[in-house]
Coordinates of C-alpha atoms in Angstrom, one line a residue:
Chain A
M1 CA -15.8 4.5 -48.6
F2 CA -13.9 4.1 -45.4
P3 CA -17.0 3.6 -43.2
D4 CA -17.8 0.5 -45.2
V5 CA -14.3 -0.9 -44.5
L6 CA -14.7 -0.2 -40.8
A7 CA -18.1 -1.9 -40.9
A8 CA -16.8 -5.0 -42.5
D9 CA -14.1 -5.5 -39.8
A10 CA -16.7 -4.5 -37.1
A11 CA -19.0 -7.4 -38.4
L12 CA -16.0 -9.9 -38.2
I13 CA -15.3 -8.7 -34.6
Q14 CA -19.0 -8.8 -33.6
S15 CA -19.3 -12.5 -34.9
F16 CA -16.3 -13.5 -33.0
L17 CA -17.5 -11.9 -29.7
D18 CA -21.1 -13.3 -30.2
A19 CA -19.7 -16.8 -30.6
E20 CA -17.4 -16.3 -27.6
L21 CA -20.3 -15.3 -25.3
A22 CA -22.7 -18.0 -26.6
D23 CA -23.5 -20.9 -24.3
R24 CA -22.5 -19.0 -21.1
A25 CA -24.5 -19.0 -17.9
D26 CA -28.0 -17.5 -18.1
Q27 CA -27.1 -14.7 -15.6
P28 CA -27.6 -10.9 -15.8
V29 CA -23.8 -10.4 -15.7
I30 CA -23.4 -12.4 -19.0
H31 CA -26.4 -10.6 -20.6
A32 CA -24.8 -7.2 -19.7
M33 CA -21.4 -8.2 -21.1
R34 CA -23.1 -9.2 -24.4
Y35 CA -25.1 -5.9 -24.4
A36 CA -22.0 -3.8 -23.8
L37 CA -20.2 -5.5 -26.6
Q38 CA -22.8 -4.5 -29.2
G39 CA -22.3 -1.6 -31.6
G40 CA -19.7 1.2 -31.5
K41 CA -17.3 2.1 -34.4
R42 CA -14.8 -0.7 -33.5
L43 CA -12.0 1.8 -34.4
R44 CA -9.6 0.0 -32.0
G45 CA -10.5 -3.4 -33.5
F46 CA -10.0 -2.0 -37.0
L47 CA -6.6 -0.7 -36.1
V48 CA -5.5 -4.2 -34.8
M49 CA -6.8 -5.9 -37.9
E50 CA -5.4 -3.4 -40.4
G51 CA -2.0 -3.3 -38.7
A52 CA -2.0 -7.1 -38.8
R53 CA -3.0 -7.2 -42.6
L54 CA -0.1 -4.9 -43.2
H55 CA 2.2 -7.6 -41.8
G56 CA 0.6 -10.5 -43.6
L57 CA -1.5 -12.0 -40.8
A58 CA -4.8 -13.7 -41.5
P59 CA -8.0 -12.0 -40.2
E60 CA -8.9 -15.3 -38.4
V61 CA -5.9 -14.7 -36.2
S62 CA -6.0 -10.9 -35.8
V63 CA -9.7 -10.9 -35.0
I64 CA -8.9 -12.5 -31.6
A65 CA -6.7 -9.5 -30.6
A66 CA -9.3 -7.1 -32.1
A67 CA -12.0 -8.7 -29.9
A68 CA -9.7 -8.5 -26.9
I69 CA -9.2 -4.7 -27.3
E70 CA -12.9 -4.2 -27.9
A71 CA -13.7 -6.1 -24.7
M72 CA -11.1 -3.9 -22.8
H73 CA -12.7 -0.8 -24.3
A74 CA -16.3 -1.9 -23.4
Y75 CA -15.2 -2.6 -19.8
S76 CA -13.8 1.0 -19.6
L77 CA -17.0 2.5 -21.0
I78 CA -19.2 0.6 -18.5
H79 CA -17.2 1.7 -15.5
D80 CA -16.8 5.3 -16.8
D81 CA -20.5 5.5 -17.2
L82 CA -21.2 4.5 -13.5
P83 CA -22.9 7.1 -11.3
C84 CA -19.8 7.6 -9.2
M85 CA -17.8 8.3 -12.3
D86 CA -19.2 10.3 -15.3
D87 CA -22.8 9.3 -14.4
D88 CA -24.0 8.8 -18.0
D89 CA -27.4 7.2 -18.8
L90 CA -26.9 6.9 -22.6
R91 CA -24.1 5.1 -24.6
R92 CA -24.2 4.2 -28.3
G93 CA -27.8 5.4 -28.3
Q94 CA -28.9 2.9 -25.7
P95 CA -29.3 3.0 -21.9
T96 CA -26.0 2.4 -20.1
V97 CA -25.5 -0.9 -18.3
H98 CA -26.2 0.3 -14.8
V99 CA -29.4 1.9 -16.1
K100 CA -30.6 -1.2 -17.8
W101 CA -29.6 -3.5 -15.0
D102 CA -28.1 -2.1 -11.9
E103 CA -24.7 -0.8 -10.5
A104 CA -23.6 -4.2 -9.2
T105 CA -24.1 -5.9 -12.5
A106 CA -22.3 -3.0 -14.3
V107 CA -19.3 -3.3 -11.9
L108 CA -19.1 -7.1 -12.4
A109 CA -19.7 -7.0 -16.2
G110 CA -16.9 -4.5 -16.6
D111 CA -14.7 -6.5 -14.4
A112 CA -15.3 -9.7 -16.4
L113 CA -14.8 -7.9 -19.8
Q114 CA -11.4 -6.8 -18.6
T115 CA -10.6 -10.3 -17.7
L116 CA -12.0 -11.6 -21.0
A117 CA -9.6 -9.3 -22.9
F118 CA -6.6 -11.0 -21.2
E119 CA -8.1 -14.4 -21.6
L120 CA -8.5 -13.9 -25.4
L121 CA -4.9 -12.7 -25.7
S122 CA -3.7 -16.0 -24.1
R123 CA -5.2 -18.1 -26.8
E124 CA -2.9 -20.5 -28.7
A125 CA -4.5 -19.5 -32.1
L126 CA -2.8 -16.0 -31.8
G127 CA 0.7 -17.5 -32.4
P128 CA 3.9 -18.1 -30.6
A129 CA 3.9 -17.9 -26.9
E130 CA 6.6 -15.1 -26.8
R131 CA 4.5 -12.9 -29.0
R132 CA 1.3 -13.6 -27.0
V133 CA 2.9 -12.8 -23.7
A134 CA 4.5 -9.6 -25.2
L135 CA 1.0 -8.5 -26.3
L136 CA -0.5 -9.4 -22.9
G137 CA 2.2 -7.4 -21.0
S138 CA 1.8 -4.3 -23.3
M139 CA -1.9 -4.4 -23.0
A140 CA -1.7 -4.5 -19.2
R141 CA 0.8 -1.6 -19.2
A142 CA -1.5 0.4 -21.5
A143 CA -4.6 -0.4 -19.5
G144 CA -3.5 0.0 -15.9
A145 CA -2.5 2.7 -13.4
G146 CA 0.3 3.9 -15.7
G147 CA -2.1 4.1 -18.7
M148 CA -5.8 4.2 -19.1
V149 CA -6.8 4.1 -15.4
L150 CA -4.2 6.8 -14.6
G151 CA -5.8 9.0 -17.4
Q152 CA -9.2 8.3 -16.0
A153 CA -8.1 9.2 -12.4
L154 CA -6.5 12.5 -13.7
D155 CA -9.8 13.3 -15.5
I156 CA -11.8 12.8 -12.3
A157 CA -9.3 14.9 -10.4
A158 CA -9.7 17.6 -13.0
E159 CA -13.4 17.9 -12.3
T160 CA -12.8 19.2 -8.8
A161 CA -9.5 21.0 -9.4
A162 CA -9.4 24.7 -8.4
V163 CA -7.4 25.6 -11.5
P164 CA -8.4 24.4 -15.0
L165 CA -5.8 22.0 -16.6
T166 CA -3.2 23.4 -19.0
L167 CA -2.8 22.1 -22.6
D168 CA 0.2 20.0 -21.5
Q169 CA -1.8 18.5 -18.6
I170 CA -4.8 17.7 -20.9
T171 CA -2.5 16.1 -23.5
E172 CA -0.9 13.9 -20.7
L173 CA -4.3 12.9 -19.4
Q174 CA -5.6 11.9 -22.9
A175 CA -2.4 10.1 -23.7
G176 CA -3.4 7.8 -20.8
K177 CA -7.1 7.8 -21.0
T178 CA -7.6 7.1 -24.7
G179 CA -4.1 7.2 -26.3
A180 CA -2.6 4.2 -24.6
L181 CA -5.1 1.6 -25.9
I182 CA -5.3 3.2 -29.3
R183 CA -1.5 2.9 -29.6
W184 CA -1.6 -0.7 -28.4
S185 CA -4.2 -1.4 -31.1
A186 CA -2.1 0.0 -33.9
E187 CA 1.0 -1.8 -32.7
A188 CA -0.5 -5.2 -32.1
G189 CA -0.3 -6.5 -35.6
A190 CA 3.4 -5.7 -35.8
H191 CA 4.0 -7.4 -32.4
L192 CA 2.0 -10.4 -33.6
A193 CA 4.2 -10.7 -36.7
G194 CA 7.4 -10.1 -34.8
A195 CA 8.0 -6.9 -36.7
D196 CA 9.1 -3.4 -35.6
P197 CA 6.1 -1.5 -34.3
S198 CA 7.7 1.9 -34.1
A199 CA 6.2 3.5 -37.3
L200 CA 2.7 2.3 -36.2
G201 CA 3.4 3.6 -32.8
R202 CA 4.2 7.1 -34.1
Y203 CA 1.0 6.9 -36.3
A204 CA -1.1 5.9 -33.3
T205 CA 0.3 8.6 -31.0
A206 CA -0.7 11.4 -33.4
L207 CA -4.0 9.5 -34.3
G208 CA -5.0 9.1 -30.6
L209 CA -4.5 12.8 -29.9
A210 CA -6.4 13.9 -33.0
F211 CA -9.2 11.4 -32.0
Q212 CA -9.6 13.1 -28.6
I213 CA -9.5 16.7 -30.0
A214 CA -12.3 15.6 -32.4
D215 CA -14.1 14.2 -29.4
D216 CA -13.9 17.6 -27.7
I217 CA -15.1 19.3 -30.9
L218 CA -18.1 16.8 -31.2
D219 CA -18.9 17.5 -27.5
V220 CA -19.4 21.2 -28.4
E221 CA -21.0 21.1 -31.8
G222 CA -22.1 17.5 -32.4
D223 CA -25.6 16.0 -32.8
A224 CA -26.4 14.0 -29.6
E225 CA -28.7 11.7 -31.6
K226 CA -25.9 10.8 -34.0
A227 CA -23.3 10.6 -31.2
G228 CA -25.5 8.2 -29.2
K229 CA -24.6 9.9 -26.0
R230 CA -25.2 13.2 -24.1
L231 CA -23.0 16.1 -25.3
Q232 CA -21.8 19.4 -23.9
K233 CA -21.2 17.7 -20.5
D234 CA -17.6 19.1 -20.2
A235 CA -18.7 22.7 -21.1
H236 CA -21.5 22.5 -18.5
A237 CA -19.0 21.1 -15.9
G238 CA -16.6 24.0 -16.7
K239 CA -13.9 21.5 -17.6
A240 CA -10.8 22.5 -19.6
T241 CA -10.8 20.8 -23.0
F242 CA -8.8 21.1 -26.2
V243 CA -11.6 23.4 -27.5
S244 CA -11.8 25.6 -24.4
I245 CA -8.1 26.2 -24.6
L246 CA -7.4 26.3 -28.3
G247 CA -10.8 27.6 -29.5
L248 CA -12.9 25.7 -32.1
E249 CA -10.8 26.8 -35.1
G250 CA -7.5 26.2 -33.2
A251 CA -8.6 22.8 -32.2
R252 CA -9.6 21.9 -35.7
A253 CA -6.2 23.2 -37.1
R254 CA -4.4 21.1 -34.5
A255 CA -6.4 18.0 -35.3
R256 CA -5.6 18.4 -39.0
A257 CA -1.9 18.8 -38.3
L258 CA -2.0 15.6 -36.2
V259 CA -3.7 13.7 -39.0
E260 CA -0.9 14.8 -41.4
Q261 CA 1.6 13.6 -38.9
A262 CA -0.1 10.3 -38.6
E263 CA -0.2 9.8 -42.3
A264 CA 3.5 10.8 -42.6
A265 CA 4.5 8.2 -40.1
L266 CA 3.1 5.5 -42.5
A267 CA 5.3 6.5 -45.4
G268 CA 7.5 3.5 -45.2
Y269 CA 4.5 1.2 -45.7
G270 CA 3.6 2.8 -49.2
D271 CA 0.2 2.1 -50.6
G272 CA -0.5 -0.8 -48.3
A273 CA -1.2 1.6 -45.5
E274 CA -3.9 3.5 -47.4
R275 CA -6.7 2.3 -45.2
L276 CA -4.9 3.4 -42.0
R277 CA -4.4 6.8 -43.7
Q278 CA -8.2 6.9 -44.4
A279 CA -8.8 6.0 -40.8
A280 CA -6.8 9.0 -39.6
R281 CA -8.8 11.3 -41.9
F282 CA -12.1 9.7 -40.8
V283 CA -11.2 10.2 -37.1
I284 CA -11.6 14.0 -37.4
A285 CA -14.4 13.9 -39.9
R286 CA -16.8 11.6 -38.1
D287 CA -20.1 12.7 -36.5
S288 CA -20.2 10.1 -33.8
Chain B
M1 CA 4.1 -22.7 14.1
F2 CA 2.2 -22.4 10.9
P3 CA 1.2 -18.8 11.3
D4 CA 4.8 -17.9 11.4
V5 CA 5.5 -19.6 8.1
L6 CA 2.5 -17.7 6.6
A7 CA 3.9 -14.5 8.0
A8 CA 7.4 -15.0 6.5
D9 CA 5.9 -15.5 3.0
A10 CA 3.5 -12.6 3.6
A11 CA 6.6 -10.3 4.3
L12 CA 8.2 -11.4 1.1
I13 CA 5.1 -10.7 -0.9
Q14 CA 4.6 -7.3 0.8
S15 CA 8.1 -6.2 0.1
F16 CA 7.6 -7.1 -3.6
L17 CA 4.4 -5.2 -3.8
D18 CA 5.7 -2.2 -2.0
A19 CA 8.7 -2.0 -4.4
E20 CA 6.3 -2.5 -7.4
L21 CA 4.1 0.4 -6.4
A22 CA 7.0 2.8 -5.3
D23 CA 7.7 5.8 -7.7
R24 CA 4.2 5.8 -9.1
A25 CA 2.2 8.9 -9.8
D26 CA 1.1 10.8 -6.6
Q27 CA -2.6 10.2 -7.2
P28 CA -5.4 8.9 -4.9
V29 CA -5.9 5.8 -7.1
I30 CA -2.2 4.8 -6.6
H31 CA -2.5 5.5 -2.8
A32 CA -5.7 3.4 -2.7
M33 CA -4.0 0.5 -4.5
R34 CA -1.1 0.5 -2.0
Y35 CA -3.6 0.7 0.9
A36 CA -5.7 -2.3 -0.4
L37 CA -2.5 -4.3 -0.8
Q38 CA -1.6 -4.0 2.9
G39 CA -2.3 -6.8 5.4
G40 CA -4.4 -9.9 5.1
K41 CA -3.4 -13.5 5.7
R42 CA -1.8 -13.9 2.2
L43 CA -3.1 -17.4 2.0
R44 CA -3.3 -17.4 -1.8
G45 CA 0.2 -16.0 -2.1
F46 CA 1.5 -18.7 0.4
L47 CA -0.1 -21.4 -1.7
V48 CA 1.7 -20.1 -4.8
M49 CA 5.1 -20.0 -3.0
E50 CA 4.8 -23.3 -1.3
G51 CA 3.5 -25.1 -4.4
A52 CA 6.5 -23.6 -6.2
R53 CA 9.0 -24.6 -3.5
L54 CA 7.7 -28.2 -3.8
H55 CA 8.8 -28.0 -7.5
G56 CA 12.2 -26.5 -6.8
L57 CA 11.4 -23.0 -7.8
A58 CA 13.2 -20.0 -6.1
P59 CA 11.2 -17.6 -4.0
E60 CA 12.5 -14.7 -6.0
V61 CA 10.6 -16.2 -9.0
S62 CA 7.5 -17.5 -7.3
V63 CA 7.0 -14.2 -5.4
I64 CA 6.0 -12.5 -8.7
A65 CA 3.1 -14.9 -9.2
A66 CA 2.2 -14.7 -5.4
A67 CA 2.0 -10.9 -5.8
A68 CA -0.1 -11.2 -8.8
I69 CA -2.7 -13.4 -7.1
E70 CA -2.8 -11.1 -4.0
A71 CA -3.3 -8.1 -6.4
M72 CA -6.2 -10.0 -8.0
H73 CA -7.7 -10.9 -4.6
A74 CA -7.3 -7.2 -3.4
Y75 CA -9.2 -6.1 -6.5
S76 CA -12.0 -8.5 -5.8
L77 CA -12.3 -7.3 -2.2
I78 CA -12.4 -3.6 -3.1
H79 CA -15.2 -4.1 -5.6
D80 CA -17.1 -6.6 -3.3
D81 CA -17.1 -4.0 -0.5
L82 CA -18.7 -1.3 -2.7
P83 CA -22.0 0.1 -1.7
C84 CA -23.7 -1.4 -4.7
M85 CA -22.3 -4.9 -3.8
D86 CA -21.8 -6.0 -0.2
D87 CA -21.7 -2.4 1.2
D88 CA -19.0 -3.1 3.8
D89 CA -17.2 -0.3 5.6
L90 CA -14.6 -2.4 7.3
R91 CA -11.9 -4.8 5.9
R92 CA -8.9 -6.2 7.6
G93 CA -9.7 -3.9 10.5
Q94 CA -9.5 -0.7 8.5
P95 CA -12.0 1.4 6.6
T96 CA -12.8 0.1 3.1
V97 CA -11.3 2.0 0.1
H98 CA -14.6 3.7 -0.9
V99 CA -15.0 4.9 2.7
K100 CA -11.4 6.2 3.0
W101 CA -11.5 7.7 -0.5
D102 CA -14.7 7.6 -2.6
E103 CA -16.5 5.2 -4.9
A104 CA -14.8 6.4 -8.1
T105 CA -11.4 5.8 -6.6
A106 CA -12.4 2.4 -5.3
V107 CA -13.7 1.3 -8.8
L108 CA -10.5 2.5 -10.5
A109 CA -8.1 1.1 -7.8
G110 CA -9.8 -2.3 -8.2
D111 CA -9.6 -2.1 -12.0
A112 CA -6.0 -1.2 -11.9
L113 CA -5.2 -4.0 -9.4
Q114 CA -6.8 -6.5 -11.8
T115 CA -4.6 -5.1 -14.6
L116 CA -1.5 -5.3 -12.3
A117 CA -2.1 -9.0 -11.7
F118 CA -1.9 -9.8 -15.4
E119 CA 1.0 -7.4 -15.9
L120 CA 3.0 -9.2 -13.2
L121 CA 2.3 -12.6 -14.8
S122 CA 3.8 -11.4 -18.2
R123 CA 7.1 -10.6 -16.6
E124 CA 10.2 -12.4 -18.1
A125 CA 11.6 -13.3 -14.6
L126 CA 8.8 -15.8 -14.2
G127 CA 10.3 -18.2 -16.8
P128 CA 9.6 -19.5 -20.3
A129 CA 7.0 -17.7 -22.3
E130 CA 4.9 -20.9 -22.8
R131 CA 4.5 -21.3 -19.0
R132 CA 3.8 -17.6 -18.4
V133 CA 1.1 -17.5 -21.0
A134 CA -0.4 -20.7 -19.6
L135 CA -0.5 -19.1 -16.2
L136 CA -2.0 -15.9 -17.6
G137 CA -4.7 -17.8 -19.4
S138 CA -5.6 -20.0 -16.4
M139 CA -5.8 -16.9 -14.2
A140 CA -8.2 -15.2 -16.6
R141 CA -10.4 -18.3 -16.7
A142 CA -10.4 -18.5 -12.9
A143 CA -11.1 -14.8 -12.4
G144 CA -13.7 -14.1 -15.1
A145 CA -17.3 -14.7 -15.9
G146 CA -16.8 -18.5 -15.8
G147 CA -15.1 -18.3 -12.3
M148 CA -14.9 -15.7 -9.6
V149 CA -17.1 -13.0 -11.2
L150 CA -19.8 -15.7 -11.9
G151 CA -19.7 -16.7 -8.3
Q152 CA -20.0 -13.1 -7.1
A153 CA -23.0 -12.7 -9.5
L154 CA -24.6 -15.8 -8.2
D155 CA -24.1 -14.5 -4.7
I156 CA -25.8 -11.3 -5.5
A157 CA -28.7 -13.1 -7.2
A158 CA -29.0 -15.3 -4.1
E159 CA -29.7 -12.2 -1.9
T160 CA -32.9 -11.4 -3.7
A161 CA -33.9 -14.9 -4.6
A162 CA -37.4 -16.1 -3.3
V163 CA -36.1 -19.6 -2.3
P164 CA -32.9 -20.0 -0.3
L165 CA -30.1 -21.8 -2.2
T166 CA -29.6 -25.6 -1.9
L167 CA -26.3 -27.2 -0.7
D168 CA -25.4 -27.9 -4.3
Q169 CA -26.0 -24.4 -5.4
I170 CA -23.9 -22.9 -2.6
T171 CA -21.2 -25.3 -3.3
E172 CA -21.2 -24.2 -7.1
L173 CA -21.4 -20.5 -6.0
Q174 CA -18.3 -20.9 -3.8
A175 CA -16.4 -23.0 -6.3
G176 CA -16.5 -19.8 -8.4
K177 CA -16.4 -17.0 -5.9
T178 CA -13.4 -18.2 -3.8
G179 CA -12.6 -21.7 -5.1
A180 CA -11.3 -20.8 -8.5
L181 CA -8.5 -18.4 -7.4
I182 CA -7.5 -20.7 -4.5
R183 CA -7.1 -23.5 -7.0
W184 CA -5.1 -21.4 -9.4
S185 CA -2.8 -20.4 -6.4
A186 CA -2.1 -24.0 -5.4
E187 CA -1.5 -25.1 -9.1
A188 CA 0.6 -22.2 -10.1
G189 CA 3.9 -23.6 -8.9
A190 CA 3.4 -26.9 -10.8
H191 CA 2.5 -24.9 -13.9
L192 CA 5.7 -22.7 -13.5
A193 CA 7.9 -25.7 -13.2
G194 CA 6.2 -27.5 -16.1
A195 CA 4.9 -30.3 -13.7
D196 CA 1.6 -32.0 -13.5
P197 CA -0.7 -29.8 -11.3
S198 CA -3.5 -32.4 -10.8
A199 CA -2.6 -33.4 -7.2
L200 CA -2.3 -29.7 -6.1
G201 CA -5.6 -29.2 -7.9
R202 CA -7.4 -31.9 -5.9
Y203 CA -5.8 -30.5 -2.7
A204 CA -7.0 -26.9 -3.5
T205 CA -10.6 -28.0 -4.4
A206 CA -11.0 -29.5 -1.0
L207 CA -9.2 -26.7 0.7
G208 CA -11.2 -24.0 -1.0
L209 CA -14.5 -25.5 0.1
A210 CA -13.2 -26.0 3.7
F211 CA -12.1 -22.4 3.6
Q212 CA -15.5 -21.1 2.7
I213 CA -17.3 -23.4 5.3
A214 CA -14.9 -22.0 7.9
D215 CA -15.8 -18.5 6.8
D216 CA -19.5 -19.2 7.3
I217 CA -18.8 -20.6 10.8
L218 CA -16.7 -17.5 11.6
D219 CA -19.5 -15.3 10.3
V220 CA -21.8 -16.9 13.0
E221 CA -19.5 -17.3 15.9
G222 CA -16.3 -15.3 15.2
D223 CA -15.0 -12.2 16.9
A224 CA -15.6 -9.2 14.7
E225 CA -12.5 -7.5 16.1
K226 CA -10.1 -10.4 15.3
A227 CA -11.8 -10.9 11.9
G228 CA -11.4 -7.3 11.0
K229 CA -14.7 -7.1 9.3
R230 CA -18.4 -7.1 10.2
L231 CA -19.9 -10.5 11.0
Q232 CA -23.3 -12.1 11.0
K233 CA -24.2 -10.3 7.8
D234 CA -25.4 -13.4 6.0
A235 CA -27.6 -14.4 8.9
H236 CA -29.2 -11.0 9.2
A237 CA -29.8 -11.0 5.4
G238 CA -31.5 -14.4 5.7
K239 CA -29.0 -15.9 3.3
A240 CA -28.5 -19.6 3.0
T241 CA -24.9 -20.6 4.1
F242 CA -23.2 -23.9 4.8
V243 CA -24.1 -23.3 8.5
S244 CA -27.7 -22.5 7.9
I245 CA -28.1 -25.8 5.9
L246 CA -25.8 -28.2 7.7
G247 CA -26.0 -26.7 11.2
L248 CA -22.9 -25.6 13.1
E249 CA -21.8 -29.1 14.0
G250 CA -22.6 -30.5 10.6
A251 CA -20.6 -27.7 9.0
R252 CA -17.6 -28.3 11.3
A253 CA -17.7 -32.1 10.5
R254 CA -17.8 -31.3 6.8
A255 CA -14.9 -28.9 7.0
R256 CA -12.8 -31.5 8.9
A257 CA -13.6 -34.2 6.3
L258 CA -12.5 -31.8 3.5
V259 CA -9.2 -31.0 5.3
E260 CA -8.6 -34.8 5.4
Q261 CA -9.3 -35.0 1.7
A262 CA -6.9 -32.1 1.0
E263 CA -4.1 -33.7 3.1
A264 CA -4.7 -37.1 1.4
A265 CA -4.3 -35.5 -2.1
L266 CA -0.8 -34.6 -1.2
A267 CA 0.3 -38.2 -0.4
G268 CA 2.5 -38.4 -3.4
Y269 CA 4.6 -35.4 -2.3
G270 CA 5.7 -37.1 1.0
D271 CA 7.1 -34.9 3.8
G272 CA 7.8 -32.0 1.4
A273 CA 4.2 -31.1 1.5
E274 CA 3.9 -30.8 5.3
R275 CA 3.4 -27.1 5.2
L276 CA 0.6 -27.4 2.7
R277 CA -1.0 -29.9 5.1
Q278 CA -0.5 -27.4 7.9
A279 CA -2.2 -24.8 5.7
A280 CA -5.2 -27.0 5.3
R281 CA -5.5 -27.5 9.1
F282 CA -5.0 -23.8 9.7
V283 CA -7.8 -22.9 7.4
I284 CA -10.4 -24.4 9.6
A285 CA -8.8 -23.3 12.9
R286 CA -8.2 -19.7 12.1
D287 CA -10.0 -16.9 13.9
S288 CA -9.8 -14.3 11.1

């Protein structure tokens, strides 16, 4: 079962992060960082580790990059959940960081988790300096004001826009907001091995979009308890989503087509990429 | 005059940052990043460029690292000024980012400026990959939850502490909050040149503490208009500072002694380090 595969990698990543944050100062900001690094599907970390396996890298090496992307993801969730952003009180079935502590601690814990992501990617154990610095640079380009932060800014602008976004605009927004880091994750293993990342890049571009369409479908018809967060927020806010534009059936069909594209992009890897194919199918079948 | 030297480097850094942020998306988050990167003394950027000159590096190279530390510094100021943190409405004589835009834009602009700092340090033009990755790693260690963010968290904790901090505790707090990035700045040129950074490190440790003591003195007896920010906030909040513990004269004497220590650390560099010595004297003589 694919969820078991995901859980095995998630356990490796969790152990690494737990060890990383042990023996730190006894301060709320450190406790909040640990808290925000618990749970989640670890899809991004899995993509790193599986892409790395495909290129012959050991899990002890790739887990460092997997932990880095999960730290980056955790930072983005803490800041997205802030009252001035999406104002969410529930995440992964638990109170969000600013609810459990306070806003100042949430801002600082997010800030420090972003820093931690870059620190981890600088570690010697990840391999030759050229490859580490390439990975650092591509993570920065994916996360910054040309990638994830720009997508987040477009998302906030959309909330107060007079005219709902078009399909092209939502696609562009999501390519930044969730797509850029998913693509980085899938390509990281190839970069670490000094191999061509373009097939994994095509896989990840289709996968990232399918992931977001599935998120929009979950927001409409998912079970809030399983999802671990509040749902139907977009519909209540009157925001355009893939579902509001394509309809529920149209969105499902689009997501299925994207999963087929993602699988097709892996053809050159043969059977070795079966778990990445399973991941693509899982992304649109998940309930959380 | 030393301020002219500082202004010349500041102009180089500003040009670089302006070019870097030209041709970006026409979004509030990008405008806010540009805004936050205007003005300031650029002391950290100067330390990078002067440390680099001392080791024979060209300004076209060192300006990239100087811009990176100024982006990192600008991020920390935007987030520090947020209502949930220090709640400041004035910075460098202008409205703070969350006042001019809103809190969401301030959080995102700060996030993206941190990312930009790491992106800049990954650039090939900075030199061999080994040195770039070493610089990236040391910046991350200086900025994260063992450095600047920890200092900021200790500072917030101090505001609600039942007992005022001791001199040792304030010294530890400042070593993280402002000291870590000042030290990184002074050492960066040696790292980039593959030289021993330890003399510059000793210089910066004394300089950073002198800088913070001077800040505490300015907070008590400075001119808010020249400083470009609200003063006497610490005294009103009843917070322990170097001045509240050592007294005004004691604080001045301590700052002077630290400047002598900083100058002495540069003895091995001879006359070449004169501008770094001037910087140390300037740090306790400035009015903003």
